[in-house]
Amino acid sequence: MSSAAPRTTDQDHLWSVDEHLEDILATVRPLEPIELQLLDAQGCVLVDDVTVPVSLPPFDNSSMDGYAVRVADVAGASEEFPAVLEVVGDVAAGQAELVQVGPGQAARIMTGAPLPPGAETVVPVEWTDGGLGEGPVAGMRARSLAPEGATGHVHVYRPAEARAHVRAKGSDVKAGDRALEAGTVLGPPQIALLAAIGRGTVRVRPRPRVVVMSTGSELVQPDEELRSGQIYDSNSFALTAAARDAGAIAYRVGAVADDAEILRSTIEDQLVRADLMVTTGGVSVGAYDVVKEALESVGDEDEAGSGIEFRKLAMQPGKPQGFGSIGPDHTPLLALPGNPVSSYVSFELFVRPAIRTLMGLEDVHRPRTTATLTADKALTSPKGRRQFLRATYAEGAVSPVGGAGSHLVAALAHADALIVVPEDAESVEPGAEVEVVLLG
Amino acid sequence: MSSAAPRTTDQDHLWSVDEHLEDILATVRPLEPIELQLLDAQGCVLVDDVTVPVSLPPFDNSSMDGYAVRVADVAGASEEFPAVLEVVGDVAAGQAELVQVGPGQAARIMTGAPLPPGAETVVPVEWTDGGLGEGPVAGMRARSLAPEGATGHVHVYRPAEARAHVRAKGSDVKAGDRALEAGTVLGPPQIALLAAIGRGTVRVRPRPRVVVMSTGSELVQPDEELRSGQIYDSNSFALTAAARDAGAIAYRVGAVADDAEILRSTIEDQLVRADLMVTTGGVSVGAYDVVKEALESVGDEDEAGSGIEFRKLAMQPGKPQGFGSIGPDHTPLLALPGNPVSSYVSFELFVRPAIRTLMGLEDVHRPRTTATLTADKALTSPKGRRQFLRATYAEGAVSPVGGAGSHLVAALAHADALIVVPEDAESVEPGAEVEVVLLG
């Protein structure tokens, strides 16, 4: 039978969308963690709990620009009867050696500077004469204008309670506290916290490297001349962009001709930089479907689970699909159909969750919701197939964009959602509640 | 007065959050457009309408693997009485020279291949015997197994209407149609469409280059040893990450010591790669607030609108703020306060909209919603100041995280929203409806 065309009886089994997805998610494993510089870890998933090594703030410090004083020395102070204190010097942020504040004394202190020994509280500079003897001021003189620092006397016009305007050591986080939990996605505020506790590097799952390759002898690169029978390659661009959008480092290989040997050697060549490979085209029942031809035989017979399997899915668009692993590292490979919309929908349903699984994310799927169908006429759908229709969604209502034809890439560019028509529905009336995948 | 401390009367004016934001958005202008390779334009805003130069698909083509035939030749065909047609050859995708299909003839055709002259419709291979004479097949024989291509005769078991399984020229988009509108943000489906119509480059507003610099002599880089009075620099990491998150290409300069000359020369040095500069720290009323000192005098007197203005905002956290433009290109600069939470909240409210304005986006702000306050006790807020409290939001309810202290970076790392307490509110009871900024 090897030289014959496949018989209907061989390939009758239709996989459901959920079975295919389950197979992918059961096969793809999160990448091994690596230690990355903080800013390189943005968007990545933390592998271990992070413990606070040193309390924050690490010392009592002032939350205002003002004067560090003793509480008793400013008790009862008012504009009419100010407390007059001897200024013993400045305390700047980052200063290691601190002046001692004795009874009747004040140290001029900057925001973030350590509370000097002897001082019990801080009065903001706006509650004082700033040492100028001319009533309340709005701020301090810049050091460049008075490089000698604070001297002389300061008039304080209001009292302050103990530890007023003082940020206590450990009031943000304490040494030994858990700063962040394993599994946290590192966004800007999490990176802020890691930096604040002194972590310059962090152990995360790296972004997966995804190689995207379209196939088809009819494909021409954009900006080149289109000859008879040719079309422009759009899949390799669309899926490279979509893989980045999902969090991957994506490499676009471009279009490979319909030649099984060239395809096989290109894939083998690219494996070295791939945590995941994605191809488009060549997976159906045609005589020139070389992806299927090239990959059906790549499995190592000694290795369980190796090799690419080609299937038919109970799905529209996106019926023919290939999935498996390839090469010495069992790199997962998804072979998507070649129609632009089929490949894009397949990417959203199967490749995106695979990428996010490689990243170690818990939430790998696009959000879904239900919405009321707004349409001129009923949607029709083939029985036994789950249909995904391009649509626009807003405030609980969803409208189809363009037709059901899998080549309508123009409609895709104006869609922000997919309407899901279940396998058992052959039509959906306007006004019905439908399931919607939000493409975000 | 130049050597004196600022007087209260000079700086009494409190700017509202909205006034400050309005000033920023009135000053910052979208960047000049440039022509970028498609994949470099991902996430950017299209500057011009894009017109379709050539209809898609550019020719009638098959949507199935099958046989291109004449309608009359398969009329009435059934499994019992198949139509038997002479196979005149293959039509593969990308093939320029096409066979002619005459009466009683069929050409084996692949998905995407041009409908050959003479053919009127396509019958899927599954409706035929694939030329093997042994009943219906599930697919074609791979070309590698039968390199001579299709010959002999094919049995067709079902009739087909005219133009069945044919994608008509121009059925997706027509030459002259508007493919995408100016202002469109280029995501994967828009990149797909541009590639499909042959556009290899596109004119967009580039991602702004944002230079982030923290200031403070107390700041130490993560992973270095913390000495007495020092803390780790977290702002430069947080805001670099946040700027990237907003769409910018961000450069982290790191911490600069509290020295006006060093700061001024560092800023001048960085201007060459900045479309926007962001500093943190040194903007308040202390004697060592060098950002204020260094930048208050940089304005070119000959140029209207040049220079940085420092203000007090009716806001908590984030009261002291600086904004203006600097250098020969009038590069906008936002000088944020130094407390990690103050700077982060200021970034969200002022810098993010500035970055997105530079990108030419219409929607520059974080989404807002209203939610029911869930809390143990009433929130208190200073009268006359708009307060922004870190919070977590889920399904219409919002709960504060951590206290109001502007140094609580740990709480920030667990927040996904900000509660907005308006200027006229001094307390908000649990159960009240509050405005919420979603940090996404």
GROMACS .gro file of C-alpha atoms in nm, chain B:
model
  440
  441MET     CA    1   1.653   8.674   4.665
  442SER     CA    2   1.859   8.429   4.463
  443SER     CA    3   2.063   8.310   4.758
  444ALA     CA    4   1.764   8.279   4.988
  445ALA     CA    5   1.545   7.976   5.040
  446PRO     CA    6   1.219   7.986   4.845
  447ARG     CA    7   0.940   8.168   5.029
  448THR     CA    8   0.600   8.013   5.089
  449THR     CA    9   0.433   8.288   4.891
  450ASP     CA   10   0.634   8.198   4.577
  451GLN     CA   11   0.515   7.844   4.546
  452ASP     CA   12   0.168   7.842   4.687
  453HIS     CA   13   0.001   7.729   4.365
  454LEU     CA   14  -0.094   7.365   4.371
  455TRP     CA   15  -0.141   7.219   4.024
  456SER     CA   16  -0.419   6.965   3.987
  457VAL     CA   17  -0.335   6.625   3.840
  458ASP     CA   18  -0.541   6.716   3.534
  459GLU     CA   19  -0.369   7.051   3.479
  460HIS     CA   20  -0.025   6.888   3.492
  461LEU     CA   21  -0.131   6.608   3.255
  462GLU     CA   22  -0.291   6.859   3.018
  463ASP     CA   23   0.031   7.059   3.008
  464ILE     CA   24   0.229   6.743   2.924
  465LEU     CA   25  -0.009   6.628   2.651
  466ALA     CA   26  -0.023   6.978   2.501
  467THR     CA   27   0.358   6.983   2.477
  468VAL     CA   28   0.451   6.630   2.366
  469ARG     CA   29   0.405   6.569   1.991
  470PRO     CA   30   0.395   6.238   1.798
  471LEU     CA   31   0.736   6.142   1.656
  472GLU     CA   32   0.811   6.194   1.286
  473PRO     CA   33   0.718   5.885   1.081
  474ILE     CA   34   0.976   5.650   0.930
  475GLU     CA   35   0.959   5.361   0.683
  476LEU     CA   36   1.017   5.031   0.864
  477GLN     CA   37   1.038   4.665   0.766
  478LEU     CA   38   0.707   4.497   0.845
  479LEU     CA   39   0.823   4.304   1.150
  480ASP     CA   40   1.003   4.610   1.289
  481ALA     CA   41   0.674   4.798   1.270
  482GLN     CA   42   0.489   4.561   1.505
  483GLY     CA   43   0.301   4.759   1.769
  484CYS     CA   44   0.352   5.088   1.582
  485VAL     CA   45   0.089   5.323   1.444
  486LEU     CA   46   0.033   5.342   1.068
  487VAL     CA   47   0.072   5.696   0.935
  488ASP     CA   48  -0.104   5.675   0.598
  489ASP     CA   49  -0.400   5.484   0.462
  490VAL     CA   50  -0.278   5.172   0.281
  491THR     CA   51  -0.441   5.091  -0.051
  492VAL     CA   52  -0.454   4.743  -0.206
  493PRO     CA   53  -0.227   4.744  -0.515
  494VAL     CA   54  -0.338   4.408  -0.652
  495SER     CA   55  -0.656   4.209  -0.594
  496LEU     CA   56  -0.643   3.913  -0.357
  497PRO     CA   57  -0.642   3.636  -0.449
  498PRO     CA   58  -0.471   3.759  -0.768
  499PHE     CA   59  -0.626   3.477  -0.973
  500ASP     CA   60  -0.907   3.220  -0.947
  501ASN     CA   61  -0.767   2.928  -0.751
  502SER     CA   62  -0.868   2.601  -0.595
  503SER     CA   63  -0.963   2.586  -0.229
  504MET     CA   64  -0.922   2.207  -0.224
  505ASP     CA   65  -0.690   1.933  -0.341
  506GLY     CA   66  -0.884   1.767  -0.623
  507TYR     CA   67  -0.956   1.775  -0.995
  508ALA     CA   68  -1.036   2.076  -1.211
  509VAL     CA   69  -1.314   1.975  -1.450
  510ARG     CA   70  -1.601   2.101  -1.665
  511VAL     CA   71  -1.943   2.106  -1.497
  512ALA     CA   72  -2.115   1.913  -1.775
  513ASP     CA   73  -1.861   1.630  -1.751
  514VAL     CA   74  -1.949   1.547  -1.389
  515ALA     CA   75  -2.323   1.621  -1.402
  516GLY     CA   76  -2.513   1.326  -1.257
  517ALA     CA   77  -2.200   1.143  -1.144
  518SER     CA   78  -2.248   0.894  -0.858
  519GLU     CA   79  -2.062   0.605  -0.696
  520GLU     CA   80  -2.270   0.369  -0.905
  521PHE     CA   81  -2.225   0.566  -1.227
  522PRO     CA   82  -1.902   0.762  -1.195
  523ALA     CA   83  -1.786   1.009  -1.457
  524VAL     CA   84  -1.464   0.881  -1.607
  525LEU     CA   85  -1.233   1.159  -1.726
  526GLU     CA   86  -0.896   1.167  -1.895
  527VAL     CA   87  -0.632   1.321  -1.666
  528VAL     CA   88  -0.425   1.575  -1.859
  529GLY     CA   89  -0.171   1.660  -1.587
  530ASP     CA   90  -0.110   1.840  -1.258
  531VAL     CA   91  -0.167   2.200  -1.155
  532ALA     CA   92   0.043   2.283  -0.852
  533ALA     CA   93   0.044   2.603  -0.647
  534GLY     CA   94   0.291   2.850  -0.794
  535GLN     CA   95   0.280   2.690  -1.136
  536ALA     CA   96   0.290   2.945  -1.418
  537GLU     CA   97   0.218   2.731  -1.726
  538LEU     CA   98  -0.118   2.563  -1.704
  539VAL     CA   99  -0.265   2.267  -1.888
  540GLN     CA  100  -0.583   2.320  -2.087
  541VAL     CA  101  -0.885   2.121  -1.967
  542GLY     CA  102  -1.104   2.015  -2.259
  543PRO     CA  103  -1.433   1.826  -2.266
  544GLY     CA  104  -1.400   1.484  -2.101
  545GLN     CA  105  -1.076   1.590  -1.934
  546ALA     CA  106  -0.958   1.669  -1.580
  547ALA     CA  107  -0.645   1.827  -1.434
  548ARG     CA  108  -0.528   1.721  -1.088
  549ILE     CA  109  -0.515   2.046  -0.889
  550MET     CA  110  -0.362   2.144  -0.555
  551THR     CA  111  -0.503   2.390  -0.302
  552GLY     CA  112  -0.404   2.743  -0.402
  553ALA     CA  113  -0.320   2.648  -0.759
  554PRO     CA  114  -0.471   2.856  -1.043
  555LEU     CA  115  -0.786   2.718  -1.202
  556PRO     CA  116  -0.656   2.604  -1.543
  557PRO     CA  117  -0.815   2.733  -1.865
  558GLY     CA  118  -1.118   2.532  -1.970
  559ALA     CA  119  -1.198   2.411  -1.618
  560GLU     CA  120  -1.516   2.544  -1.458
  561THR     CA  121  -1.517   2.380  -1.116
  562VAL     CA  122  -1.317   2.165  -0.875
  563VAL     CA  123  -1.413   1.825  -0.733
  564PRO     CA  124  -1.226   1.737  -0.411
  565VAL     CA  125  -1.000   1.432  -0.434
  566GLU     CA  126  -1.219   1.263  -0.170
  567TRP     CA  127  -1.502   1.256  -0.427
  568THR     CA  128  -1.285   1.057  -0.667
  569ASP     CA  129  -1.081   0.739  -0.696
  570GLY     CA  130  -0.760   0.944  -0.724
  571GLY     CA  131  -0.697   0.773  -1.056
  572LEU     CA  132  -0.644   0.432  -0.891
  573GLY     CA  133  -0.968   0.269  -0.998
  574GLU     CA  134  -1.036   0.129  -0.650
  575GLY     CA  135  -1.315   0.350  -0.517
  576PRO     CA  136  -1.302   0.672  -0.309
  577VAL     CA  137  -0.965   0.783  -0.166
  578ALA     CA  138  -0.880   1.006   0.129
  579GLY     CA  139  -0.604   1.195  -0.048
  580MET     CA  140  -0.355   1.209  -0.333
  581ARG     CA  141  -0.042   1.004  -0.368
  582ALA     CA  142   0.265   1.208  -0.274
  583ARG     CA  143   0.454   1.328  -0.578
  584SER     CA  144   0.773   1.163  -0.452
  585LEU     CA  145   0.598   0.826  -0.479
  586ALA     CA  146   0.461   0.901  -0.824
  587PRO     CA  147   0.688   1.169  -0.972
  588GLU     CA  148   0.538   1.136  -1.317
  589GLY     CA  149   0.231   1.327  -1.189
  590ALA     CA  150  -0.126   1.241  -1.266
  591THR     CA  151  -0.198   1.044  -1.579
  592GLY     CA  152  -0.456   0.792  -1.698
  593HIS     CA  153  -0.817   0.830  -1.593
  594VAL     CA  154  -1.001   0.946  -1.283
  595HIS     CA  155  -1.342   0.829  -1.163
  596VAL     CA  156  -1.553   1.114  -1.019
  597TYR     CA  157  -1.836   1.006  -0.788
  598ARG     CA  158  -2.023   1.333  -0.730
  599PRO     CA  159  -2.129   1.629  -0.946
  600ALA     CA  160  -2.015   1.985  -0.876
  601GLU     CA  161  -2.174   2.322  -0.947
  602ALA     CA  162  -1.992   2.585  -1.146
  603ARG     CA  163  -1.704   2.741  -0.952
  604ALA     CA  164  -1.742   2.506  -0.655
  605HIS     CA  165  -1.425   2.504  -0.439
  606VAL     CA  166  -1.294   2.797  -0.638
  607ARG     CA  167  -1.175   3.112  -0.464
  608ALA     CA  168  -1.249   3.394  -0.704
  609LYS     CA  169  -0.991   3.655  -0.797
  610GLY     CA  170  -1.045   3.964  -0.582
  611SER     CA  171  -1.285   3.791  -0.342
  612ASP     CA  172  -1.068   3.886  -0.044
  613VAL     CA  173  -0.966   4.242  -0.137
  614LYS     CA  174  -0.979   4.433  -0.462
  615ALA     CA  175  -0.710   4.657  -0.609
  616GLY     CA  176  -0.788   5.012  -0.498
  617ASP     CA  177  -0.965   4.910  -0.177
  618ARG     CA  178  -0.840   5.064   0.143
  619ALA     CA  179  -0.661   4.782   0.326
  620LEU     CA  180  -0.584   4.969   0.647
  621GLU     CA  181  -0.664   5.312   0.778
  622ALA     CA  182  -0.409   5.564   0.904
  623GLY     CA  183  -0.390   5.536   1.283
  624THR     CA  184  -0.420   5.157   1.287
  625VAL     CA  185  -0.192   4.985   1.539
  626LEU     CA  186  -0.003   4.707   1.358
  627GLY     CA  187  -0.064   4.375   1.530
  628PRO     CA  188  -0.011   4.030   1.376
  629PRO     CA  189  -0.329   4.027   1.160
  630GLN     CA  190  -0.256   4.372   1.019
  631ILE     CA  191   0.100   4.263   0.941
  632ALA     CA  192  -0.050   3.955   0.771
  633LEU     CA  193  -0.264   4.175   0.549
  634LEU     CA  194   0.022   4.409   0.459
  635ALA     CA  195   0.243   4.113   0.364
  636ALA     CA  196  -0.042   3.954   0.168
  637ILE     CA  197  -0.080   4.264  -0.048
  638GLY     CA  198   0.295   4.276  -0.107
  639ARG     CA  199   0.402   4.551   0.131
  640GLY     CA  200   0.747   4.471   0.268
  641THR     CA  201   0.788   4.805   0.445
  642VAL     CA  202   0.543   5.046   0.595
  643ARG     CA  203   0.541   5.406   0.717
  644VAL     CA  204   0.478   5.429   1.091
  645ARG     CA  205   0.565   5.637   1.393
  646PRO     CA  206   0.867   5.470   1.553
  647ARG     CA  207   0.886   5.352   1.911
  648PRO     CA  208   1.012   5.640   2.125
  649ARG     CA  209   1.355   5.607   2.284
  650VAL     CA  210   1.320   5.679   2.653
  651VAL     CA  211   1.620   5.739   2.879
  652VAL     CA  212   1.557   5.656   3.246
  653MET     CA  213   1.784   5.793   3.515
  654SER     CA  214   1.750   5.773   3.891
  655THR     CA  215   1.930   6.019   4.115
  656GLY     CA  216   2.048   5.998   4.473
  657SER     CA  217   2.383   5.956   4.648
  658GLU     CA  218   2.224   5.690   4.870
  659LEU     CA  219   2.156   5.457   4.575
  660VAL     CA  220   2.351   5.135   4.524
  661GLN     CA  221   2.312   4.887   4.236
  662PRO     CA  222   2.148   4.555   4.319
  663ASP     CA  223   2.395   4.275   4.400
  664GLU     CA  224   2.641   4.530   4.544
  665GLU     CA  225   2.713   4.567   4.913
  666LEU     CA  226   2.481   4.796   5.106
  667ARG     CA  227   2.665   5.030   5.343
  668SER     CA  228   2.530   5.243   5.621
  669GLY     CA  229   2.267   5.492   5.499
  670GLN     CA  230   2.242   5.334   5.152
  671ILE     CA  231   1.952   5.169   4.973
  672TYR     CA  232   1.924   4.982   4.645
  673ASP     CA  233   1.828   5.169   4.329
  674SER     CA  234   1.495   5.030   4.217
  675ASN     CA  235   1.341   5.322   4.026
  676SER     CA  236   1.568   5.300   3.723
  677PHE     CA  237   1.479   4.932   3.684
  678ALA     CA  238   1.107   4.978   3.745
  679LEU     CA  239   1.065   5.270   3.508
  680THR     CA  240   1.279   5.118   3.233
  681ALA     CA  241   1.059   4.809   3.247
  682ALA     CA  242   0.745   5.024   3.259
  683ALA     CA  243   0.860   5.233   2.962
  684ARG     CA  244   0.912   4.916   2.757
  685ASP     CA  245   0.575   4.794   2.868
  686ALA     CA  246   0.424   5.118   2.738
  687GLY     CA  247   0.583   5.055   2.396
  688ALA     CA  248   0.912   5.244   2.422
  689ILE     CA  249   1.270   5.144   2.355
  690ALA     CA  250   1.403   5.221   2.702
  691TYR     CA  251   1.760   5.284   2.812
  692ARG     CA  252   1.844   5.255   3.180
  693VAL     CA  253   2.124   5.490   3.281
  694GLY     CA  254   2.113   5.394   3.649
  695ALA     CA  255   2.172   5.606   3.953
  696VAL     CA  256   2.346   5.942   3.933
  697ALA     CA  257   2.489   6.099   4.251
  698ASP     CA  258   2.340   6.416   4.400
  699ASP     CA  259   2.574   6.652   4.219
  700ALA     CA  260   2.421   6.911   3.990
  701GLU     CA  261   2.718   6.926   3.752
  702ILE     CA  262   2.743   6.548   3.709
  703LEU     CA  263   2.370   6.528   3.661
  704ARG     CA  264   2.361   6.807   3.405
  705SER     CA  265   2.644   6.657   3.201
  706THR     CA  266   2.493   6.308   3.219
  707ILE     CA  267   2.161   6.439   3.090
  708GLU     CA  268   2.332   6.632   2.810
  709ASP     CA  269   2.527   6.322   2.720
  710GLN     CA  270   2.215   6.108   2.696
  711LEU     CA  271   2.008   6.357   2.494
  712VAL     CA  272   2.141   6.216   2.167
  713ARG     CA  273   1.950   5.893   2.214
  714ALA     CA  274   1.640   6.029   2.387
  715ASP     CA  275   1.298   6.114   2.254
  716LEU     CA  276   1.191   6.151   2.616
  717MET     CA  277   1.390   6.173   2.938
  718VAL     CA  278   1.270   6.057   3.277
  719THR     CA  279   1.449   6.125   3.604
  720THR     CA  280   1.355   6.023   3.955
  721GLY     CA  281   1.442   6.197   4.279
  722GLY     CA  282   1.581   6.537   4.362
  723VAL     CA  283   1.267   6.738   4.288
  724SER     CA  284   1.149   6.835   4.633
  725VAL     CA  285   1.240   7.117   4.870
  726GLY     CA  286   1.563   6.973   5.017
  727ALA     CA  287   1.905   7.132   4.992
  728TYR     CA  288   2.039   6.833   4.796
  729ASP     CA  289   1.758   6.816   4.539
  730VAL     CA  290   1.994   6.849   4.248
  731VAL     CA  291   1.757   6.760   3.967
  732LYS     CA  292   1.564   7.071   4.046
  733GLU     CA  293   1.883   7.268   4.085
  734ALA     CA  294   2.043   7.136   3.767
  735LEU     CA  295   1.738   7.172   3.547
  736GLU     CA  296   1.574   7.491   3.669
  737SER     CA  297   1.833   7.689   3.475
  738VAL     CA  298   1.868   7.489   3.152
  739GLY     CA  299   1.607   7.678   2.952
  740ASP     CA  300   1.727   7.870   2.650
  741GLU     CA  301   1.596   8.222   2.699
  742ASP     CA  302   1.566   8.270   2.324
  743GLU     CA  303   1.333   7.975   2.288
  744ALA     CA  304   0.975   7.993   2.407
  745GLY     CA  305   0.861   7.693   2.608
  746SER     CA  306   1.213   7.573   2.673
  747GLY     CA  307   1.321   7.475   3.025
  748ILE     CA  308   1.194   7.259   3.306
  749GLU     CA  309   0.934   7.383   3.550
  750PHE     CA  310   0.902   7.236   3.898
  751ARG     CA  311   0.563   7.226   4.061
  752LYS     CA  312   0.364   7.095   4.348
  753LEU     CA  313   0.069   6.879   4.256
  754ALA     CA  314  -0.250   6.831   4.456
  755MET     CA  315  -0.174   6.460   4.460
  756GLN     CA  316  -0.060   6.184   4.691
  757PRO     CA  317   0.181   6.022   4.634
  758GLY     CA  318   0.370   6.232   4.383
  759LYS     CA  319   0.339   6.591   4.504
  760PRO     CA  320   0.666   6.731   4.362
  761GLN     CA  321   0.698   6.704   3.982
  762GLY     CA  322   0.906   6.863   3.713
  763PHE     CA  323   0.819   6.890   3.345
  764GLY     CA  324   0.952   7.073   3.043
  765SER     CA  325   1.186   7.033   2.750
  766ILE     CA  326   1.561   7.037   2.724
  767GLY     CA  327   1.842   7.053   2.471
  768PRO     CA  328   1.858   7.163   2.108
  769ASP     CA  329   1.567   6.937   2.005
  770HIS     CA  330   1.346   7.041   2.296
  771THR     CA  331   1.341   6.684   2.422
  772PRO     CA  332   1.058   6.648   2.674
  773LEU     CA  333   1.173   6.564   3.026
  774LEU     CA  334   0.965   6.446   3.320
  775ALA     CA  335   1.131   6.474   3.660
  776LEU     CA  336   0.951   6.240   3.897
  777PRO     CA  337   0.983   6.221   4.275
  778GLY     CA  338   1.226   5.966   4.419
  779ASN     CA  339   1.011   5.748   4.638
  780PRO     CA  340   0.960   5.421   4.450
  781VAL     CA  341   0.584   5.426   4.477
  782SER     CA  342   0.560   5.799   4.402
  783SER     CA  343   0.771   5.757   4.092
  784TYR     CA  344   0.578   5.451   3.976
  785VAL     CA  345   0.238   5.617   4.021
  786SER     CA  346   0.373   5.931   3.849
  787PHE     CA  347   0.496   5.716   3.561
  788GLU     CA  348   0.154   5.559   3.517
  789LEU     CA  349  -0.028   5.891   3.528
  790PHE     CA  350   0.211   6.114   3.331
  791VAL     CA  351   0.497   5.931   3.157
  792ARG     CA  352   0.293   5.647   3.006
  793PRO     CA  353   0.051   5.887   2.832
  794ALA     CA  354   0.353   6.090   2.710
  795ILE     CA  355   0.515   5.778   2.561
  796ARG     CA  356   0.193   5.674   2.393
  797THR     CA  357   0.144   6.026   2.257
  798LEU     CA  358   0.493   6.010   2.105
  799MET     CA  359   0.387   5.681   1.939
  800GLY     CA  360   0.086   5.852   1.785
  801LEU     CA  361  -0.163   5.633   1.968
  802GLU     CA  362  -0.510   5.770   2.020
  803ASP     CA  363  -0.572   5.585   2.341
  804VAL     CA  364  -0.293   5.699   2.571
  805HIS     CA  365  -0.441   5.630   2.913
  806ARG     CA  366  -0.481   5.319   3.125
  807PRO     CA  367  -0.840   5.197   3.131
  808ARG     CA  368  -1.052   5.311   3.425
  809THR     CA  369  -1.360   5.164   3.582
  810THR     CA  370  -1.567   5.200   3.898
  811ALA     CA  371  -1.566   4.933   4.166
  812THR     CA  372  -1.701   4.865   4.510
  813LEU     CA  373  -1.450   4.924   4.787
  814THR     CA  374  -1.378   4.615   4.995
  815ALA     CA  375  -1.185   4.710   5.308
  816ASP     CA  376  -1.180   4.653   5.684
  817LYS     CA  377  -1.209   5.021   5.759
  818ALA     CA  378  -1.265   5.351   5.584
  819LEU     CA  379  -0.985   5.487   5.366
  820THR     CA  380  -0.858   5.824   5.475
  821SER     CA  381  -0.723   6.079   5.234
  822PRO     CA  382  -0.578   6.429   5.275
  823LYS     CA  383  -0.827   6.701   5.184
  824GLY     CA  384  -0.745   6.886   4.866
  825ARG     CA  385  -0.523   6.610   4.727
  826ARG     CA  386  -0.616   6.338   4.482
  827GLN     CA  387  -0.496   6.017   4.634
  828PHE     CA  388  -0.390   5.705   4.442
  829LEU     CA  389  -0.386   5.388   4.650
  830ARG     CA  390  -0.240   5.056   4.542
  831ALA     CA  391  -0.512   4.793   4.518
  832THR     CA  392  -0.619   4.466   4.371
  833TYR     CA  393  -0.923   4.457   4.144
  834ALA     CA  394  -1.142   4.163   4.054
  835GLU     CA  395  -1.494   4.146   3.916
  836GLY     CA  396  -1.618   4.487   4.022
  837ALA     CA  397  -1.456   4.489   4.367
  838VAL     CA  398  -1.137   4.662   4.470
  839SER     CA  399  -0.928   4.619   4.787
  840PRO     CA  400  -0.636   4.833   4.901
  841VAL     CA  401  -0.297   4.660   4.934
  842GLY     CA  402  -0.055   4.788   5.197
  843GLY     CA  403  -0.069   5.134   5.351
  844ALA     CA  404  -0.058   5.482   5.206
  845GLY     CA  405   0.316   5.526   5.271
  846SER     CA  406   0.490   5.612   4.949
  847HIS     CA  407   0.781   5.376   5.023
  848LEU     CA  408   0.579   5.054   5.029
  849VAL     CA  409   0.724   4.900   4.714
  850ALA     CA  410   0.633   4.552   4.839
  851ALA     CA  411   0.265   4.640   4.828
  852LEU     CA  412   0.305   4.779   4.477
  853ALA     CA  413   0.434   4.444   4.355
  854HIS     CA  414   0.105   4.284   4.459
  855ALA     CA  415  -0.125   4.553   4.319
  856ASP     CA  416  -0.293   4.551   3.979
  857ALA     CA  417  -0.494   4.869   4.019
  858LEU     CA  418  -0.498   5.214   4.177
  859ILE     CA  419  -0.793   5.344   4.376
  860VAL     CA  420  -0.855   5.713   4.303
  861VAL     CA  421  -0.979   5.914   4.600
  862PRO     CA  422  -1.088   6.257   4.475
  863GLU     CA  423  -0.962   6.586   4.617
  864ASP     CA  424  -1.281   6.663   4.809
  865ALA     CA  425  -1.302   6.327   4.989
  866GLU     CA  426  -1.134   6.284   5.326
  867SER     CA  427  -1.260   5.932   5.381
  868VAL     CA  428  -1.421   5.655   5.180
  869GLU     CA  429  -1.634   5.394   5.356
  870PRO     CA  430  -1.621   5.023   5.270
  871GLY     CA  431  -1.896   4.945   5.019
  872ALA     CA  432  -1.865   5.282   4.845
  873GLU     CA  433  -1.819   5.304   4.467
  874VAL     CA  434  -1.471   5.427   4.381
  875GLU     CA  435  -1.285   5.510   4.063
  876VAL     CA  436  -1.014   5.259   3.973
  877VAL     CA  437  -0.719   5.276   3.731
  878LEU     CA  438  -0.649   4.927   3.594
  879LEU     CA  439  -0.275   4.868   3.565
  880GLY     CA  440  -0.328   4.574   3.330
   0.00000   0.00000   0.00000
